[in-house]
CSV table of C-alpha atoms in Angstrom, one decimal:
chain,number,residue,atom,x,y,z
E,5,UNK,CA,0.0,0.0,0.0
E,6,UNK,CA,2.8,2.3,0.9
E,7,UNK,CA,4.6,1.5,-2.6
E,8,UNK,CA,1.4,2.5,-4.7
E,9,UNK,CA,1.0,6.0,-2.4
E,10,UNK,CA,4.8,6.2,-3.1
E,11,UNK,CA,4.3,5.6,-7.0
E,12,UNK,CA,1.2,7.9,-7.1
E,13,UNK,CA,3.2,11.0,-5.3
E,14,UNK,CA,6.1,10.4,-8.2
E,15,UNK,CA,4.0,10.4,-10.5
E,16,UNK,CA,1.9,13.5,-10.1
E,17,UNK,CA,5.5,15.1,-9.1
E,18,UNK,CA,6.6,13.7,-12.3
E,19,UNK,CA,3.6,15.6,-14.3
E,20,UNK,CA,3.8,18.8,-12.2
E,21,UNK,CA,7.4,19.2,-13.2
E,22,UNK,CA,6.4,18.4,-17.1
E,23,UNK,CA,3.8,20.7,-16.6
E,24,UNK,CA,5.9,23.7,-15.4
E,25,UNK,CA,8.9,23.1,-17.8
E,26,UNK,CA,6.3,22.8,-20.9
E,27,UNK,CA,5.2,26.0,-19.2
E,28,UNK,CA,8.3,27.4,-19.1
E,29,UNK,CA,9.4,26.8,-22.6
E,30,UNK,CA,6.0,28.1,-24.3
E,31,UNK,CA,6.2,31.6,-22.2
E,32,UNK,CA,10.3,31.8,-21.3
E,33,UNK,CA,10.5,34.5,-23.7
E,34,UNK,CA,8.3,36.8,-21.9
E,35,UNK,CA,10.0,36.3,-18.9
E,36,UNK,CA,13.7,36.8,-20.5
E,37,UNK,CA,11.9,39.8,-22.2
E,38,UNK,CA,10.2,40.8,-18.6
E,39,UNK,CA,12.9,40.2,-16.4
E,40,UNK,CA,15.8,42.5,-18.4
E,41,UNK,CA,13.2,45.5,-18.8
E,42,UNK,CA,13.2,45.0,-14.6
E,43,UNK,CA,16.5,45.0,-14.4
E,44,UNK,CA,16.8,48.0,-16.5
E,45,UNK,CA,14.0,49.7,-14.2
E,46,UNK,CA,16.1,48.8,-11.2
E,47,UNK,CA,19.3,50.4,-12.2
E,48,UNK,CA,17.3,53.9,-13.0
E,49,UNK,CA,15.6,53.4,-9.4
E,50,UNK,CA,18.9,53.3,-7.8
E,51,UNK,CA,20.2,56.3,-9.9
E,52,UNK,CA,16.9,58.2,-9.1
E,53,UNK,CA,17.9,57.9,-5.5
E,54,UNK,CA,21.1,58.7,-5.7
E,55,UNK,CA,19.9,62.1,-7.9
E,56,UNK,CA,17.8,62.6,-4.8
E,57,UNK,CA,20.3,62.7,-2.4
E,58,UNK,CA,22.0,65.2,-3.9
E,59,UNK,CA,19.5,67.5,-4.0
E,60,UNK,CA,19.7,68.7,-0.5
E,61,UNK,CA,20.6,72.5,-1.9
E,62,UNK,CA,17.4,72.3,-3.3
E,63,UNK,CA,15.2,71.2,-0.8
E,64,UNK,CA,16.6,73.8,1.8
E,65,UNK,CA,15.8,76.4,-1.3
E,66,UNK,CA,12.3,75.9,-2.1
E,67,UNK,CA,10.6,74.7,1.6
E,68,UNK,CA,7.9,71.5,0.4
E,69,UNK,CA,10.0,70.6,-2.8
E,70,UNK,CA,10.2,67.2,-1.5
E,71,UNK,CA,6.4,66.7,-1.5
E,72,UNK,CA,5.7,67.4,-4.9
E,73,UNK,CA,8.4,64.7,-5.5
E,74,UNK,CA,7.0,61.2,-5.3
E,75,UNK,CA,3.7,62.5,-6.7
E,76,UNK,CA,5.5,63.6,-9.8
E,77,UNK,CA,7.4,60.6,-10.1
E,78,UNK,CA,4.4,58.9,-9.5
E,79,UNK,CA,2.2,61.0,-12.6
E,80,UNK,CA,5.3,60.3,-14.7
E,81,UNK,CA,4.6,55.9,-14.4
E,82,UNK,CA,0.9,56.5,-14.5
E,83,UNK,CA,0.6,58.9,-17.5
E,84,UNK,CA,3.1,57.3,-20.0
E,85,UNK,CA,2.4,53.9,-18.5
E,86,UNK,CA,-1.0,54.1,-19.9
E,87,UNK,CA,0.1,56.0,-23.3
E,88,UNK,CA,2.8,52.7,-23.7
E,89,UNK,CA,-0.6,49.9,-22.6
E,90,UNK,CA,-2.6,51.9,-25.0
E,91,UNK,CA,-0.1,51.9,-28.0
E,92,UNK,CA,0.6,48.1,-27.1
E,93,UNK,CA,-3.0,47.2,-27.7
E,94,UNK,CA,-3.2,49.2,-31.0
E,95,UNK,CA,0.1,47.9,-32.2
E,96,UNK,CA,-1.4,44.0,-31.2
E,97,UNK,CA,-4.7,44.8,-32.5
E,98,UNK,CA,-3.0,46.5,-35.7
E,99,UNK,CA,-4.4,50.1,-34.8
E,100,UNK,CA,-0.9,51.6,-35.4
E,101,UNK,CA,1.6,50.6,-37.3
E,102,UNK,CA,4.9,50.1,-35.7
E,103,UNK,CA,6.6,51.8,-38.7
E,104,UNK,CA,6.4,55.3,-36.3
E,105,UNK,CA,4.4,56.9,-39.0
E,106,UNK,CA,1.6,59.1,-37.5
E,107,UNK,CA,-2.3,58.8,-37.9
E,108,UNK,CA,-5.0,59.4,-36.2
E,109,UNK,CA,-5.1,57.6,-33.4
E,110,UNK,CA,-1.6,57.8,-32.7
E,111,UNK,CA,-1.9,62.1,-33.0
E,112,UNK,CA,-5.0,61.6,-30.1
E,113,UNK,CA,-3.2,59.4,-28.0
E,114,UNK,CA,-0.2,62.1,-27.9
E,115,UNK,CA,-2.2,65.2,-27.4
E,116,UNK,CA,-4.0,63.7,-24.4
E,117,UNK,CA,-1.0,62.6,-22.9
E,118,UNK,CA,0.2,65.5,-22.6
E,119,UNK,CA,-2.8,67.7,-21.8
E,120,UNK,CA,-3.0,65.2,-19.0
E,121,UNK,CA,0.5,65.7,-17.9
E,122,UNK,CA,0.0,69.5,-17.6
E,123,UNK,CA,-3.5,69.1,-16.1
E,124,UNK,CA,-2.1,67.0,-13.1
E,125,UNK,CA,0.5,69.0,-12.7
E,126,UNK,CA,-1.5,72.2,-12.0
E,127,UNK,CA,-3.3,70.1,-9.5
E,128,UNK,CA,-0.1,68.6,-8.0
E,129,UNK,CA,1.0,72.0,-7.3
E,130,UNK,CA,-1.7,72.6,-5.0
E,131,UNK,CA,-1.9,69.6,-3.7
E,132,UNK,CA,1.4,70.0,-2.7
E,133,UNK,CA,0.7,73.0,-0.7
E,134,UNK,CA,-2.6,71.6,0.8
E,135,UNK,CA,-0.3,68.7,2.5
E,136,UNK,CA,1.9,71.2,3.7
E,137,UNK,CA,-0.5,73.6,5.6
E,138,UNK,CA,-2.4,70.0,6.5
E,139,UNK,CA,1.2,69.1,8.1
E,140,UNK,CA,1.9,72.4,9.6
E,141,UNK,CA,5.5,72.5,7.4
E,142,UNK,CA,7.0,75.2,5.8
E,143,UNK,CA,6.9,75.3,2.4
E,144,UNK,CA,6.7,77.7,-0.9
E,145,UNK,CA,3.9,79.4,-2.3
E,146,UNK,CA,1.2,78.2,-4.4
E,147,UNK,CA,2.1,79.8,-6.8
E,148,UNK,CA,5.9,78.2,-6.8
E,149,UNK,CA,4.6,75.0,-6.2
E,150,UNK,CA,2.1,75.2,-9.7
E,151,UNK,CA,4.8,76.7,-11.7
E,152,UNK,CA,7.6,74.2,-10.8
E,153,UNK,CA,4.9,71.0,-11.3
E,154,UNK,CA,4.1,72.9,-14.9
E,155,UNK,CA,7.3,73.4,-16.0
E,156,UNK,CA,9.0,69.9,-15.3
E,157,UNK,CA,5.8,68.4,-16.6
E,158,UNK,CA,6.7,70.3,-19.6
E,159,UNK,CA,10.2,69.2,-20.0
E,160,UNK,CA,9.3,65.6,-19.1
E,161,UNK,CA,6.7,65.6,-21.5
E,162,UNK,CA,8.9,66.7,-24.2
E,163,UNK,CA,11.5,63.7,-23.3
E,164,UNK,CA,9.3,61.1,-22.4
E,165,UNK,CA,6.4,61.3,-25.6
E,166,UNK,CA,9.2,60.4,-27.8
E,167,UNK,CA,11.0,57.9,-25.5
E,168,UNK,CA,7.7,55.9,-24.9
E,169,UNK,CA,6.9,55.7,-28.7
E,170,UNK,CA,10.6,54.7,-29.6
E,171,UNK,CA,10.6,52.2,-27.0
E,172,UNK,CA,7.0,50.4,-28.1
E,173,UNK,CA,7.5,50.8,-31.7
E,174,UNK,CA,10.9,49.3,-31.6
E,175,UNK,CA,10.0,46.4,-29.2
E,176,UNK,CA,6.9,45.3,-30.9
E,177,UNK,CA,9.0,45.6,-34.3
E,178,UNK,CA,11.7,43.7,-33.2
E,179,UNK,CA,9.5,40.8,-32.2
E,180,UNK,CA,9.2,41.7,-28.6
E,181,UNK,CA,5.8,42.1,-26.7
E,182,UNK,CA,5.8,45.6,-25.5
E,183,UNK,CA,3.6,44.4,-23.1
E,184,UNK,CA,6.9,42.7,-21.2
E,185,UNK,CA,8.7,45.4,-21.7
E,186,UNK,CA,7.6,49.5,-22.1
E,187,UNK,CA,6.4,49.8,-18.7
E,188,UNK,CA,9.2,49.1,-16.8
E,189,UNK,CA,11.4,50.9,-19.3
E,190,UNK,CA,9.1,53.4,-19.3
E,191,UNK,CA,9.4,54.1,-15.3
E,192,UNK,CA,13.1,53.6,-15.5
E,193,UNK,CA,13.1,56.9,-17.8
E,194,UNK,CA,10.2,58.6,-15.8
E,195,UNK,CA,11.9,58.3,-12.6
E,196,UNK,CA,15.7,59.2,-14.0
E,197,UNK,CA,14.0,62.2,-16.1
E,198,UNK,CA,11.5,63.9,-13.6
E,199,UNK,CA,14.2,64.9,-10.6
E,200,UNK,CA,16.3,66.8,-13.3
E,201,UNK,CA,13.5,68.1,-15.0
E,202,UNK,CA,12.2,69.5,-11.3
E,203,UNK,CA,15.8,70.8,-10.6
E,204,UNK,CA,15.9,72.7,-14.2
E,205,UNK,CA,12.1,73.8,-13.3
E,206,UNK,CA,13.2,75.6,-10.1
E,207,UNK,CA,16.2,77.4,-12.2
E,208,UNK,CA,13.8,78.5,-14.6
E,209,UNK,CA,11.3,80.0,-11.6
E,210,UNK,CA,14.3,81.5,-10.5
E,211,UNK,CA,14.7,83.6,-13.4
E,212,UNK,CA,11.2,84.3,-13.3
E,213,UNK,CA,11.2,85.6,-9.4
E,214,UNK,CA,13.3,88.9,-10.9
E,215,UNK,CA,9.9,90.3,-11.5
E,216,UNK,CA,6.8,89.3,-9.8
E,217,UNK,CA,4.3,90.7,-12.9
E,218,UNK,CA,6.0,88.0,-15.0
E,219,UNK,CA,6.0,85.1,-12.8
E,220,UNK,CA,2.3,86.2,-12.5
E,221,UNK,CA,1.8,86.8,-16.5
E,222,UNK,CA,3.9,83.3,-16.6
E,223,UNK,CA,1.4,81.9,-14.2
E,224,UNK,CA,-1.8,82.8,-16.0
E,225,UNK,CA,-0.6,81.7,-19.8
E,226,UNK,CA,-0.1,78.5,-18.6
E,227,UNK,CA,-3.4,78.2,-16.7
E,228,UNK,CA,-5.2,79.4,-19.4
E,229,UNK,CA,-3.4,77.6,-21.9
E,230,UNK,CA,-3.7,74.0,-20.2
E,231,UNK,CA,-7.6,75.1,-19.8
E,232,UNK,CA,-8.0,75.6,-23.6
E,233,UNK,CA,-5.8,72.5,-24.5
E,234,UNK,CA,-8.1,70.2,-22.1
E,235,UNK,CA,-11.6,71.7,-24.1
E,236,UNK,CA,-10.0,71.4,-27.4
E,237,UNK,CA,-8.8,68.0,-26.4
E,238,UNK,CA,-12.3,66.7,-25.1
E,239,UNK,CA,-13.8,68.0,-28.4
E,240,UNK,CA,-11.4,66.6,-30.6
E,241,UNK,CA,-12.3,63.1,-30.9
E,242,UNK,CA,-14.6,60.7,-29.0
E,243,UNK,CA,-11.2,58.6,-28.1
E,244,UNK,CA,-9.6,61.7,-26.8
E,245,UNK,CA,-12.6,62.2,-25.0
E,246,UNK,CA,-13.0,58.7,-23.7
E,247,UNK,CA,-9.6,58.9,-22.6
E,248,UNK,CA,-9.6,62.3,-20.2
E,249,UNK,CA,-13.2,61.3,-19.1
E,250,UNK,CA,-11.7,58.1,-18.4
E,251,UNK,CA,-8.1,59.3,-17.0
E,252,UNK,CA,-8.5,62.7,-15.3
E,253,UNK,CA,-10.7,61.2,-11.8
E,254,UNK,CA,-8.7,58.3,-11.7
E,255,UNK,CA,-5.1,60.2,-11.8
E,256,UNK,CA,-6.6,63.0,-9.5
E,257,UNK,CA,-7.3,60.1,-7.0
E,258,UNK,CA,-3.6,58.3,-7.4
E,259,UNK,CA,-2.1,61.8,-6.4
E,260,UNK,CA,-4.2,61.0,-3.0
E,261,UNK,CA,-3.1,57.6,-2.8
E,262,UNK,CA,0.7,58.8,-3.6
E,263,UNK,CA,0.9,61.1,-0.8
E,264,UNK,CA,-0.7,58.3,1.6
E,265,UNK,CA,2.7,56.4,0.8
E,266,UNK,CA,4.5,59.2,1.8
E,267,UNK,CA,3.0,59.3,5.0
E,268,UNK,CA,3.5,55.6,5.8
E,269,UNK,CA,7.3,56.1,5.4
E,270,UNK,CA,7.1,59.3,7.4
E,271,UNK,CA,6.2,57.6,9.8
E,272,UNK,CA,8.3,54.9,10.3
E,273,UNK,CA,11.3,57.8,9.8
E,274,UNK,CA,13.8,56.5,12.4
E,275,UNK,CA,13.7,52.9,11.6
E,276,UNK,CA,14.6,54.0,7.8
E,277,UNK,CA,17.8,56.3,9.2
E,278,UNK,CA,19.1,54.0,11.4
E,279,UNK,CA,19.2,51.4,8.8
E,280,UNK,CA,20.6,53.4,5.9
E,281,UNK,CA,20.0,50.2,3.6
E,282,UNK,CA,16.1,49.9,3.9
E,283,UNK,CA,16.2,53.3,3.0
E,284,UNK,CA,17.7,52.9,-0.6
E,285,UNK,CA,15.6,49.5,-0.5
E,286,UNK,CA,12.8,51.4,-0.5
E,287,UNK,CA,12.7,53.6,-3.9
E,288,UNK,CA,14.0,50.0,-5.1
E,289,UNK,CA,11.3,48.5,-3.4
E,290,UNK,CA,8.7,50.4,-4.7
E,291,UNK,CA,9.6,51.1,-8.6
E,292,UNK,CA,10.2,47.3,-9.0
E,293,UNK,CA,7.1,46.7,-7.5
E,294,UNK,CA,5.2,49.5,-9.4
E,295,UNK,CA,6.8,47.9,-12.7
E,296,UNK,CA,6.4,44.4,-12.2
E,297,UNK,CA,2.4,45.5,-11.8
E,298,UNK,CA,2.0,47.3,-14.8
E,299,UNK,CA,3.4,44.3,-16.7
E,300,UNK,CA,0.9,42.1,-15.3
E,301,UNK,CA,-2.0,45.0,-16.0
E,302,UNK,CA,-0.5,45.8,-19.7
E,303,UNK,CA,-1.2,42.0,-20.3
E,304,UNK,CA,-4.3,41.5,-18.8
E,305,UNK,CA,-5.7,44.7,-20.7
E,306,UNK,CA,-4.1,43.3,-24.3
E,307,UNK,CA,-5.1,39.9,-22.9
E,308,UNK,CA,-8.7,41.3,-22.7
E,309,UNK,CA,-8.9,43.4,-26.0
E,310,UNK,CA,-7.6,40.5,-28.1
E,311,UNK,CA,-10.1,37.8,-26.1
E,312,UNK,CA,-7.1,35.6,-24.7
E,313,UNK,CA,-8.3,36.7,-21.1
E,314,UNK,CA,-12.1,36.3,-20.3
E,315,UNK,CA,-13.3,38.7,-17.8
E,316,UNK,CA,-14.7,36.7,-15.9
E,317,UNK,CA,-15.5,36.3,-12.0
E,318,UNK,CA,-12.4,34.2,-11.0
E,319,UNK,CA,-9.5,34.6,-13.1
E,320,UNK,CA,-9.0,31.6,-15.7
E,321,UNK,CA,-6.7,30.3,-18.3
E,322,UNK,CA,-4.4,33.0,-19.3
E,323,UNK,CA,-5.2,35.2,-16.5
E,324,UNK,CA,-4.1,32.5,-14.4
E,325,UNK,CA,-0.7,32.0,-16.5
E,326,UNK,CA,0.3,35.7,-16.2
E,327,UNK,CA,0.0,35.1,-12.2
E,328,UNK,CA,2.5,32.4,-12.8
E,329,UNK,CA,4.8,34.9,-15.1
E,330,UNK,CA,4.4,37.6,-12.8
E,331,UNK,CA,5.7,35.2,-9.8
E,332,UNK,CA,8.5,33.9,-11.3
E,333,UNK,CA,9.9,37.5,-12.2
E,334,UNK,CA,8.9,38.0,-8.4
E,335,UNK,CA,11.1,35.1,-6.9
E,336,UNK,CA,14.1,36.3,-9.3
E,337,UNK,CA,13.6,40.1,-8.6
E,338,UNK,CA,13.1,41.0,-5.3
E,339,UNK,CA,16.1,38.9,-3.4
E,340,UNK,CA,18.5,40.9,-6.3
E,341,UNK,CA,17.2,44.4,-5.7
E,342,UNK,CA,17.5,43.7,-1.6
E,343,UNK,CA,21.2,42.4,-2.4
E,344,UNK,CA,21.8,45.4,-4.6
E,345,UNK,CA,20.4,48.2,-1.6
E,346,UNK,CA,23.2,46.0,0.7
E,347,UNK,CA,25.8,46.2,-1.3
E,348,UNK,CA,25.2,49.9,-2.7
E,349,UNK,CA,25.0,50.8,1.6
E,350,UNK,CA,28.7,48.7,1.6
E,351,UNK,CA,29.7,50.9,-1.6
E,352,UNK,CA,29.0,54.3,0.0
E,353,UNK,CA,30.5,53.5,3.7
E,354,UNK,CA,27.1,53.2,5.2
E,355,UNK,CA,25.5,51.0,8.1
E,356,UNK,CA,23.8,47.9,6.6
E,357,UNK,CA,21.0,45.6,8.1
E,358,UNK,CA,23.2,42.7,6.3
E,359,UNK,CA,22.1,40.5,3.3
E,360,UNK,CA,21.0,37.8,6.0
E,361,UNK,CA,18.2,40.2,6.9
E,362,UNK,CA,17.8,42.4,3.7
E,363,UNK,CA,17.4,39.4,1.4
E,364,UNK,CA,15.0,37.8,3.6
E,365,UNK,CA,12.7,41.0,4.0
E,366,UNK,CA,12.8,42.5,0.1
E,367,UNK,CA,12.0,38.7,-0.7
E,368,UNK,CA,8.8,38.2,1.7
E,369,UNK,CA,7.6,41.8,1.4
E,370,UNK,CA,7.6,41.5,-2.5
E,371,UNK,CA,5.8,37.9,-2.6
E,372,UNK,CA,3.3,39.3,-0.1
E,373,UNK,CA,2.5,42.2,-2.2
E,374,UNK,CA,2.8,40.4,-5.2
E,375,UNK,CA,0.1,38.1,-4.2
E,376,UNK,CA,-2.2,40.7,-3.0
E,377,UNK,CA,-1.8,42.8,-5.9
E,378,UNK,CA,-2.4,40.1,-8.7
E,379,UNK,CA,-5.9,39.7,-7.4
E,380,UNK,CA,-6.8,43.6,-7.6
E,381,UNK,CA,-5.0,44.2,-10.8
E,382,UNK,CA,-7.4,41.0,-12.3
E,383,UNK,CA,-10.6,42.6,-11.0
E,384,UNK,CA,-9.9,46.0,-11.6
E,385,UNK,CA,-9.1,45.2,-15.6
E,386,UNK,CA,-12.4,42.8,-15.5
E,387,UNK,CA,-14.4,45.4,-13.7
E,388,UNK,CA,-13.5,48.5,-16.2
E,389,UNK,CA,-14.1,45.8,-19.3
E,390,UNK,CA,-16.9,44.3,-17.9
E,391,UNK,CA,-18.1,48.2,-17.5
E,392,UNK,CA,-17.0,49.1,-20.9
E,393,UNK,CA,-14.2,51.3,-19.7
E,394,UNK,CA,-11.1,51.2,-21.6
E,395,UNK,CA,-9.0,49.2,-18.8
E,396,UNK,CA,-5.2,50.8,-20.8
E,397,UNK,CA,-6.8,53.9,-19.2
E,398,UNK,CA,-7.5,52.7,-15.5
E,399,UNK,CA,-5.5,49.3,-14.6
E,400,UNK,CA,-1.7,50.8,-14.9
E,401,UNK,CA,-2.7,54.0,-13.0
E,402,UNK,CA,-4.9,52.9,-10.1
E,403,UNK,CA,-2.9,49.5,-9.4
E,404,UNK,CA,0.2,50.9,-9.4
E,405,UNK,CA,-0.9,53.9,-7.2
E,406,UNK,CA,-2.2,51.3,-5.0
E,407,UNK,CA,0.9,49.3,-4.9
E,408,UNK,CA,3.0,52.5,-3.8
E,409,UNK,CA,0.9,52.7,-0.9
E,410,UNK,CA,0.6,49.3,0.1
E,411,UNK,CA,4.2,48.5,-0.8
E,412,UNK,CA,5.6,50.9,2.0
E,413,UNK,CA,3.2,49.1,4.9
E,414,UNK,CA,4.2,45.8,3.9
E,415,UNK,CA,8.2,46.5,3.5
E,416,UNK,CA,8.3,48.7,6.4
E,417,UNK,CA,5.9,45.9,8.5
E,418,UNK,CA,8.0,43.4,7.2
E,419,UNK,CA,11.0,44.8,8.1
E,420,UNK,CA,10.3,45.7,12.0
E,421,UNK,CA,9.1,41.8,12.1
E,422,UNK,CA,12.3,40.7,10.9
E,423,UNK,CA,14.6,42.9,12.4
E,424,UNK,CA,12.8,42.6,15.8
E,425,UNK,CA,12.9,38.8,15.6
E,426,UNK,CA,16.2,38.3,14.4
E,427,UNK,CA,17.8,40.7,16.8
């Protein structure tokens, strides 16, 4: 009797394996393809933090600078995040062309890309100052705060358009999914280009503070102008229209939910400083996260418009197999990234929790959040389908806004349970 229960257990071991490496083999490209746009988005994380703590001048200079920060990171991901998911299903669904020739739907994609980068920026800006009265903090004026959003969104607009095309075009062109790849690429560049493009803002509102009349006159063009842009842009075609009507409340509420993850790590402060290493774990933390998300939405939403993921009540099928994708990057990712903040803490003569523990808690903390997040990223793509809402418009933004702010309880949990227990 023992035998046969012996011989049954190696045989469905036997099939499990088959089943995985047959798995494997069928989808192995798109976790090749996935994994190296990760590692790309890992290397600009850790360059975006290094940018940031050398911008100390700046922050003393212009009182709430480092508010408007993560927010604008933050719009950076969600805004060309969505442009990339949205070009990736055209591009699948042969919409556009991948020959970077413009049309139509390419031109309206564009334009409301950036209208909604210059419309959230206006709203960061005073948003921005709300959280700093809210806080009690000293900080610039409103009027500072709306004119340095505007004018980085402005520059980062003009780098990143181009960058997110080039990289979709080229990836779908050269036979890769851009669904493994533009996102994460994508938030690489956003988060390397935004902190310069603030910096160069607050030289330019420098120049502008020699005379108050045209900082004001400055002020009111671009109000006016982003005003007009919006109405011409919600005239201009019903998919520009679907796409603010569809865009604008969700992106007003991931500013919310972006600030929320600022106060989590606020608050756990003195933990962070007295382990330098968490610290630059936690930028790492949270843009790998953010990416490895939006790969899973950008495939669920082409998965959905093409009819290889049903939206149905529990996920199924291919939903299911992107869960499995999405955990296998997991397992390879987040041990490297909490080996990478250790050894970059070793690199700049700072105190390090030790790979023993750092490993350990980027690890948990990322299969934690992966597993929760998987689940939400499923219904929120079946729920805006299902409601005939364009999900390339509402997955990438929302779920990675929600991972920011769940990602900074569950690393900074994760890491008092850890570092209590083991020391």
């Amino acid at each position: 009797m023992i035998c046969v229960k012996d011989k049954q257990k190696k045989i469905r071991s036997s099939l499990s394996t088959q089943a995985f490496s047959e798995f494997y083999a069928e989808r192995s490209y798109i976790i090749k393809e996935g994994l190296i746009a990760l590692l790309i988005c890992a290397i600009g994380d850790l360059i975006a933090g290094i940018i940031l703590g050398k911008m100390t001048f700046f922050l003393e200079t212009f009182p709430g600078l480092l508010v408007v920060i993560p927010g604008a990171i933050g719009m950076r991901g969600n805004i060309f995040g969505s442009f990339a998911s949205r070009l990736s299903s055209s591009l699948h669904i042969g919409l556009i062309s991948p020959e970077f020739g413009f049309s139509d739907d390419l031109n309206n994609n564009i334009f409301s890309s950036f209208v909604l980068t210059l419309v959230l920026s206006i709203f960061l800006g005073i948003v921005a100052k709300i959280f700093c009265i809210l806080l009690n903090s000293p900080s610039m004026s409103v009027i500072d705060f709306v004119l340095i959003c505007t004018i980085a969104g402005i520059i980062s607009n003009l780098i990143m358009l181009p960058i997110t095309m080039f990289v979709s075009f080229k990836s779908f062109e050269h036979g890769w999914d851009p669904d493994n790849i533009t996102s994460p690429i994508i938030a690489a560049f956003g988060d390397l280009f935004t902190l310069p493009a603030i910096i160069a803002s607050t030289f330019i509102l420098n120049l502008l503070d020699v005379n108050i009349i045209v900082k004001y006159i400055v002020l009111v063009v671009i109000v006016v102008g982003v005003l007009i842009s919006f109405i011409h842009c919600y005239r201009l075609s019903d998919e520009t229209r679907t796409i603010l009507k569809q865009s604008t409340p969700i992106l007003l509420l991931c500013s919310f939910l972006g600030g929320s993850a600022g106060g989590i790590l606020n608050s756990s402060v003195e933990t962070l400083l007295t382990n330098p290493s968490l610290l630059t774990l936690v930028p790492l933390f949270s843009g790998e996260s953010g990416s490895l998300i939006s790969i899973l939405g950008a495939r669920l939403s082409s998965g959905l418009h093409s009819g290889l993921v049903e939206p149905l009540a529990k996920p199924e099928g291919e939903a299911l197999h992107n869960f499995v994708i999405c955990f296998i990057l997991a397992i390879i990712v987040y041990p490297f990234i909490g080996i990478l903040a250790e050894v970059s803490s070793i690199a700049f003569d700072t105190v390090g929790v030790g790979f023993d523990r750092i490993i350990p808690i980027s690890t948990l903390s990322g299969l934690i959040l992966v597993t929760i997040m998987a689940f939400v990223v499923y219904y929120i793509s079946t729920t805006s389908y299902n409601h005939n809402f364009d999900p390339d418009n509402i997955v990438i933004p929302i779920s990675t806004s929600v991972t920011d702010s769940i990602s900074s309880l569950i690393l900074i949990s994760v890491s008092l349970l850890i570092l209590g227990t083991l020391f």
